[in-house]
Short mmCIF file of C-alpha atoms in Angstrom, two decimals:
data_model
loop_
_atom_site.label_atom_id
_atom_site.label_comp_id
_atom_site.label_asym_id
_atom_site.label_seq_id
_atom_site.Cartn_x
_atom_site.Cartn_y
_atom_site.Cartn_z
CA MET A 1 -0.60 -7.44 8.87
CA PRO A 2 -1.19 -7.11 4.99
CA LEU A 3 -0.47 -3.84 4.04
CA CYS A 4 -3.68 -3.58 1.78
CA PHE A 5 -5.88 -4.30 4.96
CA GLY A 6 -3.64 -2.24 7.02
CA SER A 7 -4.29 0.86 4.97
CA CYS A 8 -7.10 1.57 2.95
CA SER A 9 -9.24 -0.91 4.13
CA LEU A 10 -9.22 0.31 7.55
CA VAL A 11 -10.06 3.68 6.44
CA VAL A 12 -12.89 2.37 4.33
CA LEU A 13 -14.16 0.61 7.48
CA GLY A 14 -13.81 4.05 9.21
CA ASN A 15 -11.18 2.39 11.88
CA LEU A 16 -8.82 5.44 11.94
CA THR A 17 -7.17 4.62 14.91
CA GLU A 18 -5.90 1.22 13.77
CA PHE A 19 -4.96 3.04 10.59
CA ASP A 20 -2.60 5.42 12.38
CA ARG A 21 -1.13 2.43 14.31
CA GLY A 22 -0.51 0.79 10.92
CA VAL A 23 1.05 4.03 9.28
CA SER A 24 3.30 3.99 12.42
CA TRP A 25 4.43 0.60 12.19
CA LEU A 26 5.21 0.13 8.58
CA SER A 27 7.17 3.73 8.70
CA GLU A 28 9.39 2.29 11.44
CA ASN A 29 9.76 -1.29 10.56
CA LEU A 30 9.41 -1.79 6.91
CA THR A 31 12.21 -2.29 4.63
CA PHE A 32 13.13 -3.81 1.01
CA ASP A 33 16.62 -4.32 1.57
CA VAL A 34 16.18 -8.08 1.51
CA ASP A 35 17.57 -10.82 -0.62
CA ALA A 36 14.13 -12.16 -1.83
CA ARG A 37 12.99 -13.15 -5.39
CA VAL A 38 9.30 -11.45 -5.86
CA ASN A 39 7.09 -11.50 -8.84
CA LEU A 40 7.17 -7.91 -10.19
CA PHE A 41 3.27 -7.71 -10.78
CA GLU A 42 2.03 -9.12 -7.29
CA CYS A 43 4.73 -6.81 -5.75
CA ASN A 44 3.42 -3.99 -7.85
CA ILE A 45 -0.27 -4.47 -7.04
CA ARG A 46 0.20 -5.32 -3.65
CA LEU A 47 3.17 -3.40 -2.06
CA LEU A 48 3.53 -0.28 -4.13
CA GLY A 49 -0.28 -0.16 -4.72
CA GLY A 50 -0.90 -0.29 -1.18
CA LEU A 51 2.16 2.00 0.07
CA ILE A 52 0.94 4.92 -2.31
CA SER A 53 -2.92 4.59 -1.56
CA ALA A 54 -2.06 4.39 2.22
CA HIS A 55 0.51 7.66 1.90
CA ILE A 56 -2.42 9.50 -0.01
CA LEU A 57 -4.97 8.38 2.72
CA ALA A 58 -2.69 9.33 5.61
CA LYS A 59 -2.71 12.68 4.22
CA ASP A 60 -6.49 13.17 4.23
CA TYR A 61 -7.35 10.93 7.59
CA SER A 62 -4.44 10.42 9.54
CA SER A 63 -4.22 12.53 12.88
CA GLN A 64 -0.24 12.05 12.52
CA ASN A 65 -0.56 14.13 9.40
CA LYS A 66 -2.41 17.01 11.31
CA ASP A 67 0.13 16.83 14.34
CA GLY A 68 3.10 16.72 11.94
CA VAL A 69 4.39 13.20 12.81
CA TYR A 70 3.80 11.98 9.29
CA GLN A 71 6.25 13.33 6.89
CA ASN A 72 5.57 11.11 4.02
CA GLN A 73 7.08 8.11 5.30
CA LEU A 74 5.01 5.74 3.06
CA LEU A 75 5.61 7.46 -0.02
CA HIS A 76 9.65 7.16 0.67
CA LEU A 77 8.91 3.62 1.17
CA ALA A 78 6.91 3.48 -2.05
CA GLU A 79 9.92 5.25 -4.04
CA ASN A 80 12.48 3.06 -2.73
CA LEU A 81 10.44 0.18 -3.54
CA GLY A 82 9.81 1.58 -6.90
CA SER A 83 13.48 1.98 -7.80
CA ARG A 84 14.06 -1.56 -7.00
CA PHE A 85 11.71 -2.30 -9.96
CA LEU A 86 13.50 -0.49 -12.49
CA PRO A 87 16.25 -3.02 -13.60
CA ALA A 88 13.48 -5.15 -14.37
CA PHE A 89 12.74 -2.93 -17.45
CA GLU A 90 16.30 -2.90 -18.75
CA THR A 91 15.48 -5.29 -21.71
CA PRO A 92 15.63 -4.57 -25.53
CA THR A 93 11.89 -4.55 -25.59
CA GLY A 94 11.00 -2.52 -22.54
CA LEU A 95 8.96 -5.37 -21.38
CA PRO A 96 9.64 -6.12 -17.62
CA TYR A 97 10.86 -9.36 -16.42
CA ALA A 98 8.35 -11.33 -14.41
CA TRP A 99 10.66 -11.81 -11.22
CA ILE A 100 13.23 -9.65 -9.72
CA ASN A 101 15.42 -9.88 -6.61
CA LEU A 102 15.00 -6.62 -4.59
CA LYS A 103 18.46 -6.62 -3.28
CA TYR A 104 20.13 -7.72 -6.50
CA GLY A 105 17.86 -6.85 -9.24
CA VAL A 106 17.58 -9.46 -11.83
CA MET A 107 19.22 -12.78 -11.40
CA GLU A 108 21.26 -14.76 -13.79
CA ASN A 109 19.43 -17.21 -15.85
CA GLU A 110 16.18 -15.46 -15.03
CA THR A 111 13.19 -16.75 -17.10
CA THR A 112 12.22 -14.47 -19.79
CA GLU A 113 8.73 -15.50 -19.75
CA THR A 114 5.70 -13.18 -18.44
CA SER A 115 2.09 -12.73 -18.80
CA THR A 116 0.21 -9.86 -20.53
CA SER A 117 -1.19 -8.94 -17.08
CA GLY A 118 2.32 -9.04 -15.67
CA CYS A 119 3.81 -6.24 -18.06
CA GLY A 120 0.63 -4.52 -18.82
CA SER A 121 -0.89 -3.83 -15.47
CA LEU A 122 1.60 -1.55 -13.83
CA ILE A 123 0.66 1.97 -15.35
CA LEU A 124 -1.56 2.79 -12.61
CA GLU A 125 0.95 2.29 -9.30
CA MET A 126 4.05 3.40 -11.19
CA GLY A 127 2.11 6.49 -12.97
CA ALA A 128 0.67 7.69 -9.50
CA LEU A 129 4.36 7.45 -8.18
CA SER A 130 5.74 9.59 -10.49
CA ARG A 131 3.00 12.07 -10.07
CA LEU A 132 3.55 12.01 -6.56
CA THR A 133 7.38 12.24 -6.44
CA GLY A 134 7.99 14.12 -9.74
CA ASP A 135 10.27 11.52 -10.80
CA PRO A 136 9.21 10.52 -14.52
CA ARG A 137 11.30 7.25 -14.27
CA TYR A 138 8.30 4.85 -13.10
CA GLU A 139 5.63 6.00 -15.36
CA ALA A 140 7.97 6.16 -18.41
CA ALA A 141 8.96 2.80 -17.75
CA ALA A 142 5.51 1.21 -17.36
CA LEU A 143 4.13 3.28 -20.37
CA ARG A 144 7.19 1.94 -22.65
CA ALA A 145 6.11 -1.58 -21.58
CA LEU A 146 2.60 -1.03 -22.48
CA ARG A 147 2.98 0.49 -25.81
CA LYS A 148 5.26 -2.19 -26.70
CA LEU A 149 2.46 -4.71 -25.66
CA TRP A 150 -0.06 -2.98 -27.55
CA SER A 151 2.15 -2.89 -30.88
CA MET A 152 2.21 -6.66 -30.37
CA ARG A 153 -1.61 -7.36 -31.07
CA SER A 154 -2.93 -9.26 -33.65
CA SER A 155 -4.47 -8.15 -36.64
CA LEU A 156 -7.89 -8.78 -34.75
CA ASN A 157 -6.64 -6.04 -31.99
CA LEU A 158 -6.46 -9.13 -29.77
CA VAL A 159 -3.38 -9.90 -27.26
CA GLY A 160 -2.08 -13.19 -26.29
CA SER A 161 -1.49 -14.11 -22.62
CA THR A 162 2.25 -15.03 -22.09
CA LEU A 163 5.40 -13.60 -24.25
CA ASP A 164 9.03 -13.51 -23.96
CA VAL A 165 10.56 -10.04 -22.70
CA LEU A 166 13.64 -10.47 -24.78
CA SER A 167 12.17 -11.23 -28.32
CA GLY A 168 8.96 -9.61 -27.83
CA ASN A 169 7.36 -12.70 -29.05
CA TRP A 170 3.77 -14.19 -28.11
CA ILE A 171 4.50 -17.54 -26.19
CA GLU A 172 0.68 -18.38 -25.90
CA TYR A 173 -1.82 -17.39 -28.54
CA SER A 174 -4.68 -18.47 -27.04
CA SER A 175 -6.17 -15.83 -25.00
CA GLY A 176 -9.60 -14.27 -23.06
CA ILE A 177 -10.35 -12.09 -20.49
CA GLY A 178 -9.20 -14.18 -17.73
CA ALA A 179 -5.98 -15.56 -15.99
CA GLY A 180 -2.96 -13.55 -17.45
CA VAL A 181 -4.70 -10.97 -19.52
CA ASP A 182 -7.61 -9.74 -17.10
CA SER A 183 -6.10 -6.63 -15.41
CA PHE A 184 -4.41 -5.59 -18.72
CA TYR A 185 -7.82 -4.58 -20.05
CA GLU A 186 -8.93 -3.36 -16.64
CA TYR A 187 -5.66 -1.02 -16.34
CA LEU A 188 -6.34 0.70 -19.95
CA ILE A 189 -9.74 1.98 -19.03
CA LYS A 190 -9.08 2.85 -15.43
CA ALA A 191 -5.37 4.78 -16.62
CA TYR A 192 -7.56 6.57 -18.93
CA ILE A 193 -10.01 7.73 -15.93
CA LEU A 194 -6.81 8.52 -13.87
CA PHE A 195 -4.52 10.33 -16.27
CA GLY A 196 -6.80 11.73 -18.88
CA SER A 197 -4.39 10.75 -21.77
CA ASP A 198 -6.58 9.77 -24.94
CA GLU A 199 -3.90 6.98 -25.94
CA TYR A 200 -5.10 4.90 -23.03
CA TRP A 201 -8.66 5.40 -24.22
CA ASP A 202 -7.81 4.30 -28.08
CA MET A 203 -6.09 1.35 -26.83
CA PHE A 204 -8.80 0.30 -24.42
CA HIS A 205 -11.54 1.42 -27.30
CA SER A 206 -9.99 -1.08 -29.98
CA ALA A 207 -9.47 -3.93 -27.34
CA TYR A 208 -12.92 -3.65 -25.93
CA LEU A 209 -14.63 -4.29 -29.54
CA ALA A 210 -12.23 -6.90 -29.98
CA VAL A 211 -13.02 -8.67 -27.02
CA GLN A 212 -16.91 -8.40 -27.71
CA LYS A 213 -16.34 -9.46 -31.13
CA TYR A 214 -14.11 -12.59 -30.80
CA PHE A 215 -14.52 -13.77 -27.24
CA ARG A 216 -18.09 -13.27 -26.25
CA HIS A 217 -20.76 -15.85 -26.85
CA GLY A 218 -24.22 -14.75 -25.51
CA PRO A 219 -23.33 -13.77 -21.83
CA TRP A 220 -20.17 -15.93 -21.85
CA TYR A 221 -16.88 -15.34 -22.51
CA HIS A 222 -14.62 -18.00 -24.20
CA GLU A 223 -10.90 -18.24 -25.31
CA ALA A 224 -9.85 -17.82 -28.89
CA ASP A 225 -6.72 -17.64 -31.03
CA ILE A 226 -5.75 -14.22 -31.47
CA ARG A 227 -4.55 -14.89 -34.74
CA THR A 228 -7.53 -16.00 -36.30
CA GLY A 229 -10.18 -15.38 -33.71
CA GLU A 230 -11.47 -19.10 -33.43
CA ALA A 231 -12.41 -20.48 -30.10
CA THR A 232 -9.98 -22.36 -28.33
CA HIS A 233 -11.43 -23.30 -24.53
CA TRP A 234 -15.01 -22.93 -23.62
CA GLN A 235 -14.74 -22.45 -19.83
CA LEU A 236 -15.47 -19.95 -17.38
CA THR A 237 -12.85 -18.51 -15.05
CA SER A 238 -13.59 -17.10 -11.64
CA LEU A 239 -11.02 -14.09 -12.66
CA GLN A 240 -13.41 -13.30 -15.56
CA ALA A 241 -16.02 -12.34 -13.12
CA PHE A 242 -14.14 -9.06 -13.09
CA TRP A 243 -15.53 -8.00 -16.72
CA PRO A 244 -19.07 -6.95 -15.87
CA GLY A 245 -17.66 -4.42 -13.52
CA VAL A 246 -15.29 -2.94 -16.22
CA GLN A 247 -18.47 -2.75 -18.24
CA THR A 248 -20.42 -1.11 -15.71
CA LEU A 249 -17.55 1.70 -15.45
CA LEU A 250 -17.39 2.18 -19.22
CA GLY A 251 -21.38 2.35 -19.16
CA ASP A 252 -22.31 -0.94 -21.03
CA VAL A 253 -24.48 -2.20 -18.03
CA ALA A 254 -26.79 -3.96 -20.20
CA ALA A 255 -24.14 -6.20 -21.04
CA ALA A 256 -22.79 -6.37 -17.79
CA ASN A 257 -25.78 -7.40 -15.96
CA LEU A 258 -26.09 -10.22 -18.73
CA SER A 259 -22.84 -12.09 -17.67
CA HIS A 260 -23.26 -10.99 -14.07
CA ARG A 261 -26.45 -13.00 -14.10
CA GLU A 262 -24.84 -16.12 -15.62
CA PHE A 263 -21.93 -15.76 -12.71
CA TYR A 264 -24.86 -15.84 -10.27
CA ASN A 265 -26.24 -18.56 -11.74
CA VAL A 266 -22.97 -20.59 -11.37
CA TRP A 267 -22.25 -19.36 -7.90
CA GLN A 268 -25.88 -20.45 -6.73
CA ARG A 269 -25.30 -23.89 -8.27
CA PHE A 270 -22.35 -24.55 -6.09
CA GLY A 271 -22.60 -22.29 -3.05
CA VAL A 272 -19.36 -20.09 -4.52
CA LEU A 273 -17.89 -19.80 -7.75
CA PRO A 274 -15.11 -22.45 -8.65
CA GLU A 275 -12.12 -21.47 -10.30
CA ARG A 276 -12.89 -22.92 -13.89
CA TYR A 277 -16.08 -24.58 -15.30
CA LEU A 278 -16.21 -26.22 -18.29
CA LEU A 279 -19.03 -24.74 -20.39
CA ASP A 280 -19.19 -27.10 -23.17
CA TYR A 281 -19.45 -29.86 -20.91
CA GLY A 282 -21.58 -28.20 -18.26
CA ILE A 283 -19.04 -29.53 -15.53
CA LEU A 284 -16.12 -28.46 -13.18
CA HIS A 285 -12.73 -28.42 -14.37
CA PRO A 286 -11.24 -31.85 -12.97
CA THR A 287 -8.10 -30.03 -11.23
CA GLU A 288 -9.10 -26.69 -10.56
CA LYS A 289 -12.20 -26.99 -8.34
CA TYR A 290 -11.15 -24.39 -5.64
CA TYR A 291 -12.28 -21.32 -4.27
CA PRO A 292 -9.57 -18.94 -3.10
CA LEU A 293 -12.30 -16.66 -1.72
CA ARG A 294 -11.67 -14.39 -4.84
CA PRO A 295 -13.10 -10.66 -5.07
CA GLU A 296 -14.22 -10.20 -8.70
CA PHE A 297 -17.94 -11.45 -8.19
CA ALA A 298 -18.32 -9.26 -5.45
CA GLU A 299 -16.40 -6.34 -7.30
CA SER A 300 -18.80 -6.62 -9.89
CA THR A 301 -21.72 -6.62 -7.80
CA PHE A 302 -20.67 -3.55 -6.04
CA TYR A 303 -20.46 -1.76 -9.57
CA LEU A 304 -23.67 -2.69 -10.99
CA TYR A 305 -25.43 -1.64 -7.64
CA GLN A 306 -23.71 1.71 -7.69
CA ALA A 307 -24.56 2.13 -11.14
CA THR A 308 -28.32 1.18 -11.13
CA LYS A 309 -29.06 1.26 -7.71
CA ASP A 310 -31.12 -2.15 -8.01
CA PRO A 311 -31.91 -3.65 -4.93
CA TRP A 312 -31.35 -7.14 -6.50
CA TYR A 313 -27.80 -6.61 -6.33
CA LEU A 314 -28.10 -6.42 -2.84
CA GLU A 315 -29.66 -9.69 -2.29
CA VAL A 316 -26.83 -11.05 -4.52
CA GLY A 317 -24.26 -9.55 -1.90
CA GLU A 318 -26.50 -11.18 0.83
CA SER A 319 -25.95 -14.51 -0.94
CA ILE A 320 -22.30 -13.98 -1.32
CA ILE A 321 -21.78 -12.93 2.69
CA GLY A 322 -24.07 -16.04 3.64
CA SER A 323 -21.89 -18.34 1.59
CA LEU A 324 -18.60 -17.24 2.95
CA ASN A 325 -19.88 -17.38 6.65
CA TYR A 326 -21.58 -20.61 5.99
CA TYR A 327 -18.78 -22.51 4.04
CA THR A 328 -15.47 -20.86 4.78
CA LYS A 329 -15.54 -19.10 8.06
CA VAL A 330 -13.22 -20.74 10.68
CA GLU A 331 -11.83 -19.90 14.14
CA GLY A 332 -8.94 -17.65 12.90
CA GLY A 333 -10.71 -16.13 9.63
CA PHE A 334 -11.77 -17.38 6.53
CA ALA A 335 -10.32 -20.45 4.55
CA SER A 336 -10.01 -21.07 1.15
CA ILE A 337 -12.11 -23.94 -0.48
CA ARG A 338 -10.16 -26.88 -1.83
CA ASP A 339 -13.08 -28.53 -3.68
CA VAL A 340 -16.38 -26.97 -4.24
CA SER A 341 -18.13 -30.42 -4.72
CA THR A 342 -16.87 -31.42 -1.06
CA MET A 343 -16.46 -28.04 0.52
CA ASN A 344 -13.21 -29.14 1.80
CA LEU A 345 -11.26 -26.26 3.28
CA GLU A 346 -7.24 -25.14 2.76
CA ASP A 347 -5.44 -23.80 5.86
CA HIS A 348 -5.02 -20.54 3.88
CA GLN A 349 -6.60 -17.02 3.46
CA HIS A 350 -5.36 -14.80 0.71
CA SER A 351 -4.46 -11.31 1.38
CA PHE A 352 -6.82 -10.19 -1.22
CA PHE A 353 -9.90 -11.39 0.74
CA LEU A 354 -9.39 -8.62 3.12
CA SER A 355 -8.00 -6.28 0.70
CA GLU A 356 -11.07 -6.78 -1.99
CA THR A 357 -13.46 -9.44 -0.94
CA CYS A 358 -14.37 -7.76 2.18
CA LYS A 359 -14.00 -3.99 1.11
CA TYR A 360 -16.23 -4.49 -2.10
CA LEU A 361 -19.12 -6.28 0.23
CA PHE A 362 -18.56 -3.53 2.76
CA LEU A 363 -18.89 -1.09 0.11
CA LEU A 364 -21.88 -2.49 -1.29
CA TYR A 365 -23.94 -1.75 1.94
CA ASP A 366 -22.05 1.35 3.12
CA ASP A 367 -20.57 3.65 0.72
CA SER A 368 -19.89 6.79 3.07
CA PHE A 369 -16.32 6.34 1.91
CA LEU A 370 -17.09 7.38 -1.59
CA ARG A 371 -19.41 10.21 -0.56
CA ASN A 372 -18.34 13.55 -2.18
CA LYS A 373 -14.91 11.96 -3.50
CA ASN A 374 -14.01 10.44 -7.02
CA TYR A 375 -11.72 7.31 -6.80
CA ILE A 376 -10.84 4.30 -8.82
CA PHE A 377 -9.63 0.98 -7.32
CA THR A 378 -6.79 -0.68 -8.33
CA THR A 379 -6.91 -4.43 -9.30
CA GLU A 380 -5.80 -5.18 -5.96
CA GLY A 381 -8.68 -2.95 -4.26
CA HIS A 382 -6.65 0.12 -3.76
CA PRO A 383 -8.33 3.46 -3.85
CA LEU A 384 -6.57 6.20 -5.93
CA PRO A 385 -8.03 9.78 -6.19
CA VAL A 386 -9.11 11.18 -9.63
CA MET A 387 -7.53 14.49 -9.86
CA SER A 388 -7.47 17.18 -12.46
CA THR A 389 -3.75 17.76 -11.59
CA TRP A 390 -2.68 14.21 -12.57
CA HIS A 391 -4.39 14.65 -16.06
CA GLU A 392 -2.15 15.50 -19.16
CA LYS A 393 -5.24 17.65 -20.42
CA THR A 394 -8.96 17.47 -20.41
CA PRO A 395 -10.09 14.43 -22.10
CA ARG A 396 -11.78 15.21 -25.61
CA LEU A 397 -15.23 15.27 -25.57
CA ASP A 398 -15.53 14.03 -29.46
CA VAL A 399 -13.89 11.35 -31.48
CA PRO A 400 -12.74 12.15 -34.97
CA THR A 401 -14.28 8.79 -36.25
CA ASN A 402 -17.74 9.40 -34.96
CA TRP A 403 -20.30 9.90 -37.71
CA THR A 404 -22.39 12.72 -36.27
CA VAL A 405 -22.65 15.81 -34.45
CA VAL A 406 -24.79 16.83 -31.44
CA LYS A 407 -28.09 14.92 -31.32
CA ASP A 408 -31.26 17.02 -32.09
CA GLY A 409 -35.10 16.31 -32.08
CA ASN A 410 -34.91 15.17 -36.07
CA GLN A 411 -31.45 13.43 -36.13
CA PRO A 412 -30.62 9.96 -35.25
CA ILE A 413 -27.86 9.03 -33.08
CA ARG A 414 -24.91 7.93 -35.24
CA ALA A 415 -22.35 7.53 -32.48
CA SER A 416 -22.07 4.78 -29.73
CA ALA A 417 -21.95 5.37 -26.00
CA LEU A 418 -18.15 3.61 -26.04
CA SER A 419 -17.10 6.45 -28.77
CA SER A 420 -19.00 9.16 -27.06
CA LYS A 421 -17.52 8.00 -23.74
CA VAL A 422 -20.93 8.48 -21.79
CA CYS A 423 -22.79 6.14 -19.49
CA PRO A 424 -26.00 4.85 -21.81
CA GLU A 425 -27.72 4.48 -18.40
CA THR A 426 -27.65 7.86 -17.28
CA ILE A 427 -26.90 10.48 -19.92
CA PHE A 428 -30.43 11.20 -21.12
CA ARG A 429 -32.39 9.48 -18.68
CA GLN A 430 -34.46 12.63 -17.41
CA ASN A 431 -35.56 13.48 -20.80
CA VAL A 432 -36.06 10.61 -23.24
CA GLY A 433 -34.55 7.53 -21.47
CA SER A 434 -31.19 5.53 -22.41
CA PRO A 435 -30.61 5.85 -26.39
CA TRP A 436 -28.52 3.05 -26.28
CA GLU A 437 -28.70 -0.46 -25.77
CA SER A 438 -24.93 -1.21 -25.03
CA ALA A 439 -21.83 0.57 -25.23
CA CYS A 440 -20.88 -0.13 -28.79
CA HIS A 441 -24.77 -0.42 -30.51
CA ILE A 442 -25.35 2.26 -33.07
CA PRO A 443 -28.95 2.31 -34.68
CA ASP A 444 -29.30 2.20 -38.53
CA VAL A 445 -30.30 5.59 -40.09
CA PHE A 446 -33.73 4.81 -41.06
CA PRO A 447 -36.17 2.96 -38.31
CA SER A 448 -37.27 0.92 -41.25
CA HIS A 449 -33.90 -0.63 -41.69
CA ARG A 450 -33.80 0.33 -45.21
CA CYS A 451 -30.49 1.14 -46.81
CA ARG A 452 -28.78 2.62 -49.77
CA ALA A 453 -25.26 1.96 -48.60
CA ASP A 454 -23.27 0.60 -45.90
CA ASP A 455 -22.87 3.98 -44.11
CA ASP A 456 -26.74 3.74 -43.60
CA CYS A 457 -26.12 0.65 -41.19
CA GLY A 458 -24.94 0.83 -37.63
CA ILE A 459 -23.31 -1.31 -35.21
CA GLU A 460 -25.28 -4.19 -33.55
CA SER A 461 -25.65 -4.01 -29.79
CA VAL A 462 -24.99 -7.71 -28.91
CA THR A 463 -21.98 -8.56 -30.91
CA CYS A 464 -20.63 -5.41 -31.45
CA LYS A 465 -20.21 -6.15 -35.38
CA ARG A 466 -20.64 -3.60 -38.26
CA ARG A 467 -23.91 -4.12 -40.16
CA THR A 468 -24.04 -3.75 -43.85
CA CYS A 469 -26.36 -3.03 -46.56
CA SER A 470 -28.02 -6.13 -48.49
CA MET A 471 -28.50 -6.24 -52.61
CA ALA A 472 -32.18 -6.04 -51.36
CA GLY A 473 -31.47 -2.87 -49.53
CA TYR A 474 -31.76 -3.84 -45.87
CA CYS A 475 -29.22 -3.49 -42.88
CA GLY A 476 -27.95 -6.98 -41.03
CA LEU A 477 -25.31 -9.06 -40.40
CA TRP A 478 -25.08 -10.28 -44.18
CA LEU A 479 -21.30 -10.73 -44.33
CA ALA A 480 -20.89 -13.01 -40.79
CA VAL A 481 -20.80 -16.37 -40.38
CA TYR A 482 -21.99 -18.09 -37.29
#
């Protein structure tokens, strides 16, 4: 039984009896003292995250906790696992090895190559472990790696996709928002929400604007060279479907909806979302035609429905469920699709189908688990509670670089939703409607778009690029070449 489904998913479904059984089985049988080489990133998001989330839920929901039977056994297991991660961080850069042996640590001649996600998506689980145990080593190791990774960004505020943990040099300069990088962006904004440190916000703020400027092309996101910003690969990947969810969490609902609808168009064309689709040719990638039951599109659908309550997203959810039942359901569960052009199946079901895909689809129609509670979900779908006691301090409400003060009836808005950290869909809806078109949009000072200097011009809502004042005295994207 996968940790992720045996813990938080059962609570989400309301099956507390099976949850209690899962907690007992794990407490009595699970050990990490095994001679096994594991991927640090995958082990962190699946096992460590699953144990931490299950421990927190056990304290709230398990009858064993009320009876005194549960004595933090899952937290002790999580701490044991986390301690086995620490040798991976013993590098000159603080960037962790991608692989580690749970019993013997880093093996001789271990590969020094890892991904941006692999060393930049550890802070939620390891930070939560430190907050729960009082041992700062886990959060310190993950934060040191994240800071080092951010220091390696290009002059465009972009990060590559693979790197060397010993030298701290990029191996692959072509990057995007898909495989190898995706959860890096996700964890920056979620770490800010979970821990309240402005350091995470500042990193995400810069990274988000860079993504919108250099990777975005209309509703699509291509890959680009982080040194020049020039496009390298024009392709849609199924992992990119997480991005509308992150944008919704941020409050950039308009941009999120635009991309989500394009993903849905591809889903409708093929019946599911192929792993890779070549945008410049309008065809499937010749070798990556599979669909392994990924959750990202369902996740973004859930977030957008939560933000808008637009019933159209419920219809999207019905389409997803219909495709899963029609194409992938087999006697023993649900099977990955080997080729979306033929719908031939593989004899395999990933654990993330239970921990994420099914969970987000369930929550789309029944969110009772979330009512009167405040959770964020890790990249593997494990809920972590947002608590003031975990916040280093109350997040600041203003940004020093903002151009204005509080809005009044005679003053135009001179700050974006992104820099103000507010949701543009809800903040002023009761009075005047949302004043922002997107998270990065900053209107020009004058409705006529006339200007005397660049400071009279704002930031364009679609490309997130700074507008400038022309010699004729009008704001526009005069310095940009497309």
